[in-house]
């Protein structure tokens, strides 16, 4: 074989190998959303939400996102369509977790309405 054929084969193999790594890099570089969010708190006012802190503590997205999607406005949309009731996530997920952490003697989040709503 001559050098030109070997070079072409090596370049082709490199391209194919690079293309095979694209799906893996997509899994590793997962979009975790914004670090800080402001949730619609209804009549009580907005709820500043430290998304990054919750990701570090909870680690598994499905714990919170089992009831609503991972996109901007998903929580409000789920309430609007009737998939979720008002305060359902707050009481059954957020407050339940915060109270369980308090009972366990761990650092916990707010457990009163006024502590979250701005």
mmCIF file of C-alpha atoms in Angstrom:
data_model
loop_
_atom_site.group_PDB
_atom_site.id
_atom_site.type_symbol
_atom_site.label_atom_id
_atom_site.label_comp_id
_atom_site.label_asym_id
_atom_site.label_seq_id
_atom_site.Cartn_x
_atom_site.Cartn_y
_atom_site.Cartn_z
ATOM 1 C CA UNK A 1 0.000 0.000 0.000
ATOM 2 C CA UNK A 2 1.189 3.468 -0.680
ATOM 3 C CA UNK A 3 1.345 6.325 1.835
ATOM 4 C CA UNK A 4 -1.655 8.160 0.338
ATOM 5 C CA UNK A 5 -4.003 5.194 0.828
ATOM 6 C CA UNK A 6 -2.771 4.651 4.391
ATOM 7 C CA UNK A 7 -3.273 8.351 5.190
ATOM 8 C CA UNK A 8 -6.809 8.313 3.760
ATOM 9 C CA UNK A 9 -7.654 5.187 5.792
ATOM 10 C CA UNK A 10 -6.319 6.736 9.000
ATOM 11 C CA UNK A 11 -8.287 9.956 8.450
ATOM 12 C CA UNK A 12 -11.476 7.996 7.689
ATOM 13 C CA UNK A 13 -11.040 5.856 10.815
ATOM 14 C CA UNK A 14 -10.478 8.980 12.943
ATOM 15 C CA UNK A 15 -13.655 10.585 11.617
ATOM 16 C CA UNK A 16 -15.718 7.447 12.271
ATOM 17 C CA UNK A 17 -14.279 7.118 15.794
ATOM 18 C CA UNK A 18 -15.093 10.769 16.492
ATOM 19 C CA UNK A 19 -18.658 10.349 15.268
ATOM 20 C CA UNK A 20 -19.139 7.347 17.542
ATOM 21 C CA UNK A 21 -18.223 9.466 20.573
ATOM 22 C CA UNK A 22 -20.879 12.133 19.928
ATOM 23 C CA UNK A 23 -23.776 10.258 21.622
ATOM 24 C CA UNK A 24 -21.607 9.509 24.678
ATOM 25 C CA UNK A 25 -20.583 13.149 25.048
ATOM 26 C CA UNK A 26 -24.259 14.125 24.885
ATOM 27 C CA UNK A 27 -24.992 11.883 27.850
ATOM 28 C CA UNK A 28 -22.092 13.218 29.893
ATOM 29 C CA UNK A 29 -22.828 16.879 29.115
ATOM 30 C CA UNK A 30 -26.421 16.802 30.353
ATOM 31 C CA UNK A 31 -28.304 20.098 30.500
ATOM 32 C CA UNK A 32 -29.111 20.705 34.147
ATOM 33 C CA UNK A 33 -31.110 23.873 33.603
ATOM 34 C CA UNK A 34 -30.533 27.229 35.230
ATOM 35 C CA UNK A 35 -28.835 27.564 38.599
ATOM 36 C CA UNK A 36 -31.520 29.913 39.961
ATOM 37 C CA UNK A 37 -35.235 29.942 39.119
ATOM 38 C CA UNK A 38 -38.215 31.997 40.179
ATOM 39 C CA UNK A 39 -41.336 29.879 40.529
ATOM 40 C CA UNK A 40 -44.881 31.164 40.285
ATOM 41 C CA UNK A 41 -46.087 31.247 43.884
ATOM 42 C CA UNK A 42 -49.624 32.347 43.105
ATOM 43 C CA UNK A 43 -51.225 34.887 45.436
ATOM 44 C CA UNK A 44 -48.460 34.444 48.021
ATOM 45 C CA UNK A 45 -45.847 35.818 45.634
ATOM 46 C CA UNK A 46 -42.945 34.407 43.669
ATOM 47 C CA UNK A 47 -40.689 31.696 45.065
ATOM 48 C CA UNK A 48 -36.945 32.122 44.488
ATOM 49 C CA UNK A 49 -35.609 28.611 43.936
ATOM 50 C CA UNK A 50 -31.973 27.578 44.115
ATOM 51 C CA UNK A 51 -32.082 24.830 41.483
ATOM 52 C CA UNK A 52 -28.348 24.151 41.647
ATOM 53 C CA UNK A 53 -28.432 23.610 45.419
ATOM 54 C CA UNK A 54 -31.331 21.159 45.103
ATOM 55 C CA UNK A 55 -29.515 19.260 42.348
ATOM 56 C CA UNK A 56 -26.482 18.881 44.602
ATOM 57 C CA UNK A 57 -28.559 17.631 47.547
ATOM 58 C CA UNK A 58 -31.181 15.505 45.794
ATOM 59 C CA UNK A 59 -28.932 14.302 42.933
ATOM 60 C CA UNK A 60 -31.692 12.420 41.044
ATOM 61 C CA UNK A 61 -33.852 14.703 38.862
ATOM 62 C CA UNK A 62 -36.814 12.297 38.911
ATOM 63 C CA UNK A 63 -37.337 12.884 42.646
ATOM 64 C CA UNK A 64 -38.737 16.336 41.847
ATOM 65 C CA UNK A 65 -39.490 16.038 38.154
ATOM 66 C CA UNK A 66 -41.656 12.908 38.395
ATOM 67 C CA UNK A 67 -44.753 15.146 38.235
ATOM 68 C CA UNK A 68 -43.686 17.766 35.679
ATOM 69 C CA UNK A 69 -41.254 18.154 32.800
ATOM 70 C CA UNK A 70 -37.796 19.676 32.787
ATOM 71 C CA UNK A 71 -38.506 22.828 30.817
ATOM 72 C CA UNK A 72 -39.354 26.417 31.615
ATOM 73 C CA UNK A 73 -43.010 26.738 32.620
ATOM 74 C CA UNK A 74 -43.593 22.980 32.984
ATOM 75 C CA UNK A 75 -44.885 23.251 36.555
ATOM 76 C CA UNK A 76 -47.402 25.977 35.679
ATOM 77 C CA UNK A 77 -48.439 24.071 32.549
ATOM 78 C CA UNK A 78 -49.069 20.880 34.546
ATOM 79 C CA UNK A 79 -51.282 22.826 36.966
ATOM 80 C CA UNK A 80 -53.092 24.553 34.114
ATOM 81 C CA UNK A 81 -53.918 21.253 32.381
ATOM 82 C CA UNK A 82 -55.014 19.622 35.637
ATOM 83 C CA UNK A 83 -52.126 17.136 35.705
ATOM 84 C CA UNK A 84 -51.148 18.706 39.043
ATOM 85 C CA UNK A 85 -53.201 20.427 41.702
ATOM 86 C CA UNK A 86 -52.101 23.768 43.138
ATOM 87 C CA UNK A 87 -49.545 23.243 45.929
ATOM 88 C CA UNK A 88 -49.335 19.489 45.172
ATOM 89 C CA UNK A 89 -45.613 19.483 44.433
ATOM 90 C CA UNK A 90 -44.873 21.930 47.222
ATOM 91 C CA UNK A 91 -46.601 19.836 49.898
ATOM 92 C CA UNK A 92 -45.971 16.283 48.664
ATOM 93 C CA UNK A 93 -42.416 16.751 47.426
ATOM 94 C CA UNK A 94 -40.741 19.940 48.712
ATOM 95 C CA UNK A 95 -42.163 20.230 52.226
ATOM 96 C CA UNK A 96 -42.161 16.457 52.748
ATOM 97 C CA UNK A 97 -38.435 16.344 51.944
ATOM 98 C CA UNK A 98 -37.604 19.374 54.087
ATOM 99 C CA UNK A 99 -39.527 17.952 57.066
ATOM 100 C CA UNK A 100 -37.961 14.494 56.654
ATOM 101 C CA UNK A 101 -34.498 16.058 56.698
ATOM 102 C CA UNK A 102 -35.412 18.018 59.848
ATOM 103 C CA UNK A 103 -36.657 14.838 61.586
ATOM 104 C CA UNK A 104 -33.416 13.101 60.600
ATOM 105 C CA UNK A 105 -31.403 15.898 62.199
ATOM 106 C CA UNK A 106 -29.985 16.980 58.838
ATOM 107 C CA UNK A 107 -29.764 20.452 57.388
ATOM 108 C CA UNK A 108 -33.207 21.193 55.934
ATOM 109 C CA UNK A 109 -34.974 23.776 53.798
ATOM 110 C CA UNK A 110 -37.855 26.078 54.689
ATOM 111 C CA UNK A 111 -40.921 24.495 56.259
ATOM 112 C CA UNK A 112 -43.273 27.485 56.335
ATOM 113 C CA UNK A 113 -45.078 29.338 53.557
ATOM 114 C CA UNK A 114 -43.519 32.722 54.330
ATOM 115 C CA UNK A 115 -40.006 31.279 54.290
ATOM 116 C CA UNK A 116 -40.257 30.535 50.543
ATOM 117 C CA UNK A 117 -42.580 33.171 49.128
ATOM 118 C CA UNK A 118 -41.013 36.563 48.465
#
